[in-house]
């Protein structure tokens, strides 16, 4: 599918269909963060009664289980399906996301819900990775980051509409209602992809062994490190945004969805701006983005006791983090050579290692008694570590030129 073979309108409908699925992924990945207190209270009642901090820390494992599913599923699925027609693969991935999120709605215990979250994470990376390849082809040379950003727009819009709405529904009618909506979104995405995404060939004859060759490229490992460690700072903060609002700023529970809307607005704008800036100068966008992320986390830790400053800083957090997302994705595709299918997918493995790492470390510092602002300091440290990896990567590339400048 490209501008020469596909009408502009048909291409638009195809990309919008894929964006519905990315909207669902945004909901399923992030709505849980605003509902951690509700989930902990229902699935871990004994622990909740003894220590809310310990219960919240353990409930955060559900975020890590999902992220682990992404880490495992992205390279495995993307490598296996590279030779198959991409439109059929996308239908299968959307259907799997529907079923696995429906399991989260009905399974009764913390352990079983944890399994369902792991399963729901498996198709995540392959969905975004293959969708990004389709979008990049539609947009054409010189606009690939914009194409990637288009697919990611569904995820960022989810943080404006879907996540706050799901959080509100979960607070009013139980957290399972939010995941019922998620399953419905994926069912709609499956139908739309079936109807509107035209035939799109894969790479016939491409083998898993060939795709795994991407891991022999040093710059790929550097980029994965930037995503998993540097972006982990964002998840350290986002995972515990609800207690930051209610416990640190002292605001009522109904303020949490409003703060999440601001986060989503920042992410939506940042994603589009980041795609534009990355097409102009990817290196500067990456380096300045990581530095800005560290700085805003420090400000959040210092100023989150006041709800107005907290809300404004959350808006900036969303902007900076989302600006980095298409930048890292495009960087990985640039350095991956012929291994585009798996490269586009493993970016989401890296980001969800960051998701798991950030959620885990945020829970650790909370459980250690350092307070609910401690994840913000943790996020700043992780962002600076990501910046250091990026600087080392570019220095190594200058000494031994890689695939891209």
GROMACS .gro file of C-alpha atoms in nm:
model
  405
    1UNK     CA    1   0.000   0.000   0.000
    2UNK     CA    2   0.153   0.329  -0.111
    3UNK     CA    3   0.040   0.658  -0.261
    4UNK     CA    4   0.081   0.528  -0.616
    5UNK     CA    5  -0.139   0.222  -0.568
    6UNK     CA    6  -0.373   0.341  -0.298
    7UNK     CA    7  -0.603   0.640  -0.312
    8UNK     CA    8  -0.546   0.901  -0.048
    9UNK     CA    9  -0.887   0.833   0.105
   10UNK     CA   10  -0.836   0.456   0.118
   11UNK     CA   11  -0.494   0.500   0.276
   12UNK     CA   12  -0.646   0.732   0.534
   13UNK     CA   13  -0.910   0.476   0.629
   14UNK     CA   14  -0.650   0.204   0.652
   15UNK     CA   15  -0.432   0.408   0.886
   16UNK     CA   16  -0.730   0.517   1.094
   17UNK     CA   17  -0.828   0.151   1.132
   18UNK     CA   18  -0.481   0.070   1.262
   19UNK     CA   19  -0.495   0.374   1.490
   20UNK     CA   20  -0.811   0.237   1.655
   21UNK     CA   21  -0.606  -0.062   1.761
   22UNK     CA   22  -0.328   0.160   1.891
   23UNK     CA   23  -0.597   0.351   2.084
   24UNK     CA   24  -0.695   0.022   2.248
   25UNK     CA   25  -0.332  -0.056   2.326
   26UNK     CA   26  -0.296   0.287   2.486
   27UNK     CA   27  -0.598   0.214   2.703
   28UNK     CA   28  -0.497  -0.134   2.809
   29UNK     CA   29  -0.140  -0.030   2.889
   30UNK     CA   30  -0.212   0.291   3.079
   31UNK     CA   31  -0.562   0.272   3.229
   32UNK     CA   32  -0.439   0.030   3.493
   33UNK     CA   33  -0.211   0.299   3.636
   34UNK     CA   34  -0.496   0.522   3.744
   35UNK     CA   35  -0.684   0.226   3.889
   36UNK     CA   36  -0.408   0.065   4.095
   37UNK     CA   37  -0.576   0.155   4.427
   38UNK     CA   38  -0.905   0.002   4.309
   39UNK     CA   39  -0.735  -0.312   4.180
   40UNK     CA   40  -0.526  -0.352   4.493
   41UNK     CA   41  -0.834  -0.313   4.713
   42UNK     CA   42  -1.028  -0.587   4.528
   43UNK     CA   43  -0.759  -0.841   4.438
   44UNK     CA   44  -0.537  -0.797   4.747
   45UNK     CA   45  -0.786  -0.717   5.024
   46UNK     CA   46  -0.582  -0.861   5.311
   47UNK     CA   47  -0.264  -0.681   5.215
   48UNK     CA   48  -0.460  -0.361   5.147
   49UNK     CA   49  -0.603  -0.372   5.499
   50UNK     CA   50  -0.256  -0.409   5.649
   51UNK     CA   51  -0.059  -0.168   5.431
   52UNK     CA   52  -0.188   0.029   5.136
   53UNK     CA   53   0.166   0.111   5.022
   54UNK     CA   54   0.261  -0.259   5.009
   55UNK     CA   55  -0.063  -0.343   4.828
   56UNK     CA   56  -0.004  -0.069   4.569
   57UNK     CA   57   0.351  -0.188   4.521
   58UNK     CA   58   0.235  -0.546   4.457
   59UNK     CA   59  -0.051  -0.434   4.231
   60UNK     CA   60   0.215  -0.259   4.024
   61UNK     CA   61   0.336  -0.606   3.927
   62UNK     CA   62   0.039  -0.623   3.689
   63UNK     CA   63   0.201  -0.341   3.493
   64UNK     CA   64   0.525  -0.539   3.488
   65UNK     CA   65   0.346  -0.858   3.375
   66UNK     CA   66   0.200  -0.673   3.075
   67UNK     CA   67   0.537  -0.521   2.995
   68UNK     CA   68   0.702  -0.864   3.015
   69UNK     CA   69   0.448  -0.993   2.764
   70UNK     CA   70   0.547  -0.715   2.525
   71UNK     CA   71   0.916  -0.790   2.572
   72UNK     CA   72   0.866  -1.160   2.496
   73UNK     CA   73   0.606  -1.122   2.223
   74UNK     CA   74   0.750  -0.841   2.012
   75UNK     CA   75   1.061  -1.013   1.871
   76UNK     CA   76   0.906  -1.360   1.872
   77UNK     CA   77   0.588  -1.272   1.685
   78UNK     CA   78   0.743  -1.012   1.453
   79UNK     CA   79   1.023  -1.248   1.352
   80UNK     CA   80   0.784  -1.534   1.289
   81UNK     CA   81   0.527  -1.340   1.082
   82UNK     CA   82   0.768  -1.132   0.869
   83UNK     CA   83   0.702  -1.352   0.566
   84UNK     CA   84   0.321  -1.337   0.591
   85UNK     CA   85   0.090  -1.072   0.439
   86UNK     CA   86   0.081  -0.785   0.685
   87UNK     CA   87  -0.293  -0.715   0.663
   88UNK     CA   88  -0.371  -1.072   0.771
   89UNK     CA   89  -0.119  -1.051   1.052
   90UNK     CA   90  -0.281  -0.730   1.177
   91UNK     CA   91  -0.624  -0.894   1.184
   92UNK     CA   92  -0.487  -1.182   1.391
   93UNK     CA   93  -0.309  -0.951   1.634
   94UNK     CA   94  -0.619  -0.734   1.687
   95UNK     CA   95  -0.830  -1.044   1.749
   96UNK     CA   96  -0.579  -1.176   2.003
   97UNK     CA   97  -0.583  -0.841   2.183
   98UNK     CA   98  -0.963  -0.861   2.200
   99UNK     CA   99  -0.963  -1.206   2.357
  100UNK     CA  100  -0.682  -1.152   2.606
  101UNK     CA  101  -0.826  -0.825   2.737
  102UNK     CA  102  -1.164  -0.991   2.775
  103UNK     CA  103  -0.992  -1.246   3.001
  104UNK     CA  104  -0.879  -0.962   3.229
  105UNK     CA  105  -1.245  -0.870   3.275
  106UNK     CA  106  -1.358  -1.214   3.393
  107UNK     CA  107  -1.065  -1.380   3.572
  108UNK     CA  108  -1.116  -1.372   3.950
  109UNK     CA  109  -0.777  -1.371   4.126
  110UNK     CA  110  -0.464  -1.157   4.127
  111UNK     CA  111  -0.255  -1.442   3.988
  112UNK     CA  112  -0.493  -1.516   3.699
  113UNK     CA  113  -0.532  -1.149   3.615
  114UNK     CA  114  -0.153  -1.135   3.608
  115UNK     CA  115  -0.152  -1.415   3.348
  116UNK     CA  116  -0.410  -1.232   3.138
  117UNK     CA  117  -0.202  -0.914   3.149
  118UNK     CA  118   0.103  -1.108   3.028
  119UNK     CA  119  -0.099  -1.256   2.741
  120UNK     CA  120  -0.245  -0.916   2.650
  121UNK     CA  121   0.107  -0.779   2.619
  122UNK     CA  122   0.226  -1.044   2.371
  123UNK     CA  123   0.076  -0.891   2.050
  124UNK     CA  124   0.150  -0.529   2.150
  125UNK     CA  125   0.495  -0.486   1.993
  126UNK     CA  126   0.418  -0.672   1.672
  127UNK     CA  127   0.100  -0.467   1.624
  128UNK     CA  128   0.282  -0.136   1.656
  129UNK     CA  129   0.588  -0.257   1.466
  130UNK     CA  130   0.407  -0.388   1.159
  131UNK     CA  131   0.165  -0.096   1.170
  132UNK     CA  132   0.459   0.144   1.174
  133UNK     CA  133   0.604  -0.019   0.862
  134UNK     CA  134   0.273   0.026   0.681
  135UNK     CA  135   0.251   0.389   0.791
  136UNK     CA  136   0.611   0.465   0.696
  137UNK     CA  137   0.553   0.324   0.346
  138UNK     CA  138   0.239   0.533   0.302
  139UNK     CA  139   0.415   0.854   0.407
  140UNK     CA  140   0.721   0.794   0.190
  141UNK     CA  141   1.090   0.890   0.224
  142UNK     CA  142   1.167   1.189   0.441
  143UNK     CA  143   0.843   1.154   0.632
  144UNK     CA  144   0.884   0.817   0.800
  145UNK     CA  145   0.883   0.954   1.154
  146UNK     CA  146   0.558   1.134   1.075
  147UNK     CA  147   0.414   0.802   0.959
  148UNK     CA  148   0.522   0.633   1.278
  149UNK     CA  149   0.377   0.923   1.476
  150UNK     CA  150   0.043   0.879   1.296
  151UNK     CA  151   0.009   0.523   1.421
  152UNK     CA  152   0.118   0.629   1.768
  153UNK     CA  153  -0.147   0.903   1.765
  154UNK     CA  154  -0.405   0.640   1.857
  155UNK     CA  155  -0.204   0.565   2.170
  156UNK     CA  156  -0.168   0.929   2.266
  157UNK     CA  157  -0.535   1.008   2.201
  158UNK     CA  158  -0.615   0.716   2.429
  159UNK     CA  159  -0.439   0.908   2.702
  160UNK     CA  160  -0.663   1.210   2.638
  161UNK     CA  161  -0.994   1.026   2.611
  162UNK     CA  162  -0.970   0.654   2.673
  163UNK     CA  163  -0.755   0.638   2.984
  164UNK     CA  164  -0.938   0.914   3.179
  165UNK     CA  165  -1.275   0.771   3.073
  166UNK     CA  166  -1.166   0.421   3.164
  167UNK     CA  167  -1.034   0.547   3.498
  168UNK     CA  168  -1.364   0.719   3.571
  169UNK     CA  169  -1.564   0.409   3.475
  170UNK     CA  170  -1.334   0.194   3.686
  171UNK     CA  171  -1.378   0.420   3.987
  172UNK     CA  172  -1.757   0.427   3.950
  173UNK     CA  173  -1.842   0.071   3.842
  174UNK     CA  174  -1.533  -0.131   3.925
  175UNK     CA  175  -1.198  -0.152   3.750
  176UNK     CA  176  -1.315  -0.444   3.534
  177UNK     CA  177  -1.553  -0.211   3.349
  178UNK     CA  178  -1.254  -0.025   3.210
  179UNK     CA  179  -1.110  -0.342   3.058
  180UNK     CA  180  -1.452  -0.431   2.918
  181UNK     CA  181  -1.433  -0.108   2.718
  182UNK     CA  182  -1.079  -0.199   2.608
  183UNK     CA  183  -1.197  -0.538   2.474
  184UNK     CA  184  -1.477  -0.363   2.284
  185UNK     CA  185  -1.231  -0.120   2.124
  186UNK     CA  186  -1.016  -0.407   2.002
  187UNK     CA  187  -1.321  -0.584   1.861
  188UNK     CA  188  -1.402  -0.270   1.660
  189UNK     CA  189  -1.039  -0.244   1.547
  190UNK     CA  190  -1.046  -0.606   1.427
  191UNK     CA  191  -1.354  -0.537   1.214
  192UNK     CA  192  -1.214  -0.211   1.072
  193UNK     CA  193  -0.880  -0.371   0.979
  194UNK     CA  194  -1.068  -0.655   0.809
  195UNK     CA  195  -1.272  -0.404   0.607
  196UNK     CA  196  -1.028  -0.123   0.531
  197UNK     CA  197  -0.667  -0.243   0.538
  198UNK     CA  198  -0.590  -0.372   0.188
  199UNK     CA  199  -0.357  -0.654   0.097
  200UNK     CA  200  -0.007  -0.571   0.204
  201UNK     CA  201   0.266  -0.827   0.131
  202UNK     CA  202   0.520  -0.928   0.387
  203UNK     CA  203   0.870  -1.045   0.294
  204UNK     CA  204   0.827  -1.393   0.140
  205UNK     CA  205   1.104  -1.630   0.232
  206UNK     CA  206   1.215  -1.421   0.528
  207UNK     CA  207   1.310  -1.647   0.819
  208UNK     CA  208   1.324  -1.598   1.192
  209UNK     CA  209   1.699  -1.658   1.180
  210UNK     CA  210   1.744  -1.375   0.930
  211UNK     CA  211   1.531  -1.139   1.137
  212UNK     CA  212   1.726  -1.219   1.452
  213UNK     CA  213   2.036  -1.093   1.276
  214UNK     CA  214   1.931  -0.748   1.396
  215UNK     CA  215   2.080  -0.834   1.734
  216UNK     CA  216   2.428  -0.849   1.584
  217UNK     CA  217   2.422  -0.474   1.520
  218UNK     CA  218   2.578  -0.277   1.812
  219UNK     CA  219   2.378   0.040   1.744
  220UNK     CA  220   2.057  -0.161   1.779
  221UNK     CA  221   2.159  -0.255   2.133
  222UNK     CA  222   2.244   0.107   2.216
  223UNK     CA  223   1.903   0.220   2.092
  224UNK     CA  224   1.726  -0.053   2.287
  225UNK     CA  225   1.915   0.062   2.596
  226UNK     CA  226   1.799   0.420   2.542
  227UNK     CA  227   1.439   0.303   2.520
  228UNK     CA  228   1.443   0.056   2.807
  229UNK     CA  229   1.639   0.266   3.057
  230UNK     CA  230   1.582   0.625   2.953
  231UNK     CA  231   1.212   0.580   2.883
  232UNK     CA  232   1.180   0.378   3.204
  233UNK     CA  233   1.187   0.710   3.385
  234UNK     CA  234   0.850   0.801   3.234
  235UNK     CA  235   0.692   0.480   3.355
  236UNK     CA  236   0.835   0.519   3.704
  237UNK     CA  237   0.632   0.840   3.729
  238UNK     CA  238   0.321   0.743   3.531
  239UNK     CA  239   0.272   0.413   3.713
  240UNK     CA  240   0.212   0.592   4.042
  241UNK     CA  241   0.037   0.907   3.922
  242UNK     CA  242  -0.282   0.827   4.120
  243UNK     CA  243  -0.121   0.830   4.467
  244UNK     CA  244   0.086   1.133   4.365
  245UNK     CA  245  -0.239   1.324   4.307
  246UNK     CA  246  -0.431   1.195   4.607
  247UNK     CA  247  -0.161   1.148   4.871
  248UNK     CA  248   0.102   1.413   4.787
  249UNK     CA  249  -0.117   1.689   4.646
  250UNK     CA  250  -0.406   1.594   4.876
  251UNK     CA  251  -0.666   1.607   4.598
  252UNK     CA  252  -0.979   1.388   4.583
  253UNK     CA  253  -0.991   1.076   4.368
  254UNK     CA  254  -1.201   1.241   4.097
  255UNK     CA  255  -0.908   1.472   4.014
  256UNK     CA  256  -0.701   1.176   3.889
  257UNK     CA  257  -0.884   1.143   3.553
  258UNK     CA  258  -0.845   1.519   3.497
  259UNK     CA  259  -0.470   1.495   3.550
  260UNK     CA  260  -0.462   1.198   3.314
  261UNK     CA  261  -0.638   1.406   3.049
  262UNK     CA  262  -0.363   1.666   3.078
  263UNK     CA  263  -0.102   1.392   3.046
  264UNK     CA  264  -0.279   1.269   2.733
  265UNK     CA  265  -0.299   1.616   2.579
  266UNK     CA  266   0.072   1.659   2.633
  267UNK     CA  267   0.140   1.317   2.479
  268UNK     CA  268  -0.076   1.385   2.174
  269UNK     CA  269   0.093   1.716   2.096
  270UNK     CA  270   0.438   1.583   2.184
  271UNK     CA  271   0.399   1.281   1.956
  272UNK     CA  272   0.319   1.496   1.653
  273UNK     CA  273   0.589   1.753   1.732
  274UNK     CA  274   0.842   1.477   1.801
  275UNK     CA  275   0.773   1.310   1.466
  276UNK     CA  276   0.825   1.643   1.288
  277UNK     CA  277   1.145   1.727   1.479
  278UNK     CA  278   1.289   1.378   1.433
  279UNK     CA  279   1.253   1.410   1.055
  280UNK     CA  280   1.447   1.739   1.077
  281UNK     CA  281   1.723   1.634   1.320
  282UNK     CA  282   1.680   1.301   1.494
  283UNK     CA  283   1.998   1.325   1.700
  284UNK     CA  284   1.919   1.659   1.861
  285UNK     CA  285   1.558   1.558   1.924
  286UNK     CA  286   1.675   1.245   2.105
  287UNK     CA  287   1.944   1.409   2.318
  288UNK     CA  288   1.750   1.721   2.413
  289UNK     CA  289   1.439   1.512   2.478
  290UNK     CA  290   1.613   1.290   2.734
  291UNK     CA  291   1.770   1.590   2.909
  292UNK     CA  292   1.433   1.768   2.923
  293UNK     CA  293   1.268   1.456   3.063
  294UNK     CA  294   1.517   1.438   3.350
  295UNK     CA  295   1.470   1.807   3.429
  296UNK     CA  296   1.091   1.793   3.439
  297UNK     CA  297   1.098   1.488   3.669
  298UNK     CA  298   1.312   1.682   3.916
  299UNK     CA  299   1.064   1.970   3.906
  300UNK     CA  300   0.776   1.728   3.956
  301UNK     CA  301   0.941   1.580   4.265
  302UNK     CA  302   0.995   1.926   4.411
  303UNK     CA  303   0.660   2.087   4.324
  304UNK     CA  304   0.399   1.809   4.327
  305UNK     CA  305   0.257   1.909   4.667
  306UNK     CA  306   0.049   2.174   4.485
  307UNK     CA  307  -0.212   2.035   4.248
  308UNK     CA  308  -0.184   2.322   3.998
  309UNK     CA  309   0.192   2.285   3.952
  310UNK     CA  310   0.157   1.906   3.952
  311UNK     CA  311  -0.102   1.924   3.675
  312UNK     CA  312   0.108   2.161   3.463
  313UNK     CA  313   0.418   1.948   3.505
  314UNK     CA  314   0.226   1.632   3.416
  315UNK     CA  315   0.128   1.805   3.091
  316UNK     CA  316   0.497   1.870   3.018
  317UNK     CA  317   0.591   1.513   3.115
  318UNK     CA  318   0.341   1.385   2.858
  319UNK     CA  319   0.475   1.618   2.590
  320UNK     CA  320   0.843   1.534   2.636
  321UNK     CA  321   0.795   1.159   2.670
  322UNK     CA  322   0.572   1.131   2.362
  323UNK     CA  323   0.813   1.341   2.155
  324UNK     CA  324   1.079   1.079   2.226
  325UNK     CA  325   0.866   0.783   2.121
  326UNK     CA  326   0.868   0.825   1.738
  327UNK     CA  327   1.226   0.946   1.766
  328UNK     CA  328   1.346   0.623   1.927
  329UNK     CA  329   1.131   0.416   1.690
  330UNK     CA  330   1.277   0.585   1.382
  331UNK     CA  331   1.632   0.563   1.516
  332UNK     CA  332   1.593   0.189   1.561
  333UNK     CA  333   1.455   0.144   1.211
  334UNK     CA  334   1.745   0.349   1.075
  335UNK     CA  335   2.017   0.134   1.231
  336UNK     CA  336   1.850  -0.204   1.170
  337UNK     CA  337   1.938  -0.246   0.803
  338UNK     CA  338   1.721  -0.508   0.629
  339UNK     CA  339   1.566  -0.630   0.955
  340UNK     CA  340   1.277  -0.383   0.949
  341UNK     CA  341   0.990  -0.601   1.075
  342UNK     CA  342   1.159  -0.713   1.391
  343UNK     CA  343   1.330  -0.378   1.444
  344UNK     CA  344   1.002  -0.190   1.438
  345UNK     CA  345   0.859  -0.433   1.691
  346UNK     CA  346   1.148  -0.468   1.935
  347UNK     CA  347   1.134  -0.095   2.001
  348UNK     CA  348   0.821  -0.175   2.198
  349UNK     CA  349   1.006  -0.452   2.379
  350UNK     CA  350   1.257  -0.189   2.486
  351UNK     CA  351   0.991   0.061   2.590
  352UNK     CA  352   0.812  -0.205   2.791
  353UNK     CA  353   1.131  -0.317   2.959
  354UNK     CA  354   1.129   0.046   3.060
  355UNK     CA  355   0.766   0.008   3.163
  356UNK     CA  356   0.846  -0.292   3.379
  357UNK     CA  357   1.168  -0.142   3.516
  358UNK     CA  358   1.009   0.193   3.595
  359UNK     CA  359   0.702   0.042   3.760
  360UNK     CA  360   0.919  -0.196   3.961
  361UNK     CA  361   1.168   0.065   4.079
  362UNK     CA  362   0.888   0.309   4.156
  363UNK     CA  363   0.723   0.044   4.371
  364UNK     CA  364   1.052  -0.038   4.542
  365UNK     CA  365   1.118   0.320   4.652
  366UNK     CA  366   0.759   0.359   4.772
  367UNK     CA  367   0.772   0.032   4.966
  368UNK     CA  368   1.103   0.146   5.117
  369UNK     CA  369   0.915   0.432   5.280
  370UNK     CA  370   1.063   0.712   5.072
  371UNK     CA  371   0.723   0.852   4.983
  372UNK     CA  372   0.519   0.895   4.668
  373UNK     CA  373   0.753   1.158   4.521
  374UNK     CA  374   1.039   0.908   4.517
  375UNK     CA  375   0.939   0.763   4.175
  376UNK     CA  376   0.993   1.109   4.023
  377UNK     CA  377   1.352   1.114   4.147
  378UNK     CA  378   1.392   0.758   4.019
  379UNK     CA  379   1.260   0.871   3.681
  380UNK     CA  380   1.514   1.153   3.664
  381UNK     CA  381   1.801   0.912   3.730
  382UNK     CA  382   1.677   0.673   3.460
  383UNK     CA  383   1.636   0.955   3.205
  384UNK     CA  384   1.992   1.072   3.270
  385UNK     CA  385   2.115   0.715   3.229
  386UNK     CA  386   1.936   0.700   2.893
  387UNK     CA  387   2.101   1.027   2.790
  388UNK     CA  388   2.442   0.884   2.878
  389UNK     CA  389   2.374   0.574   2.666
  390UNK     CA  390   2.271   0.796   2.374
  391UNK     CA  391   2.590   1.001   2.399
  392UNK     CA  392   2.801   0.684   2.408
  393UNK     CA  393   2.611   0.547   2.107
  394UNK     CA  394   2.674   0.854   1.896
  395UNK     CA  395   3.038   0.863   1.999
  396UNK     CA  396   3.078   0.498   1.899
  397UNK     CA  397   2.902   0.568   1.571
  398UNK     CA  398   3.136   0.859   1.497
  399UNK     CA  399   3.438   0.633   1.546
  400UNK     CA  400   3.288   0.352   1.337
  401UNK     CA  401   3.013   0.488   1.109
  402UNK     CA  402   2.697   0.281   1.119
  403UNK     CA  403   2.413   0.255   0.875
  404UNK     CA  404   2.296   0.612   0.926
  405UNK     CA  405   2.457   0.941   1.013
   0.00000   0.00000   0.00000
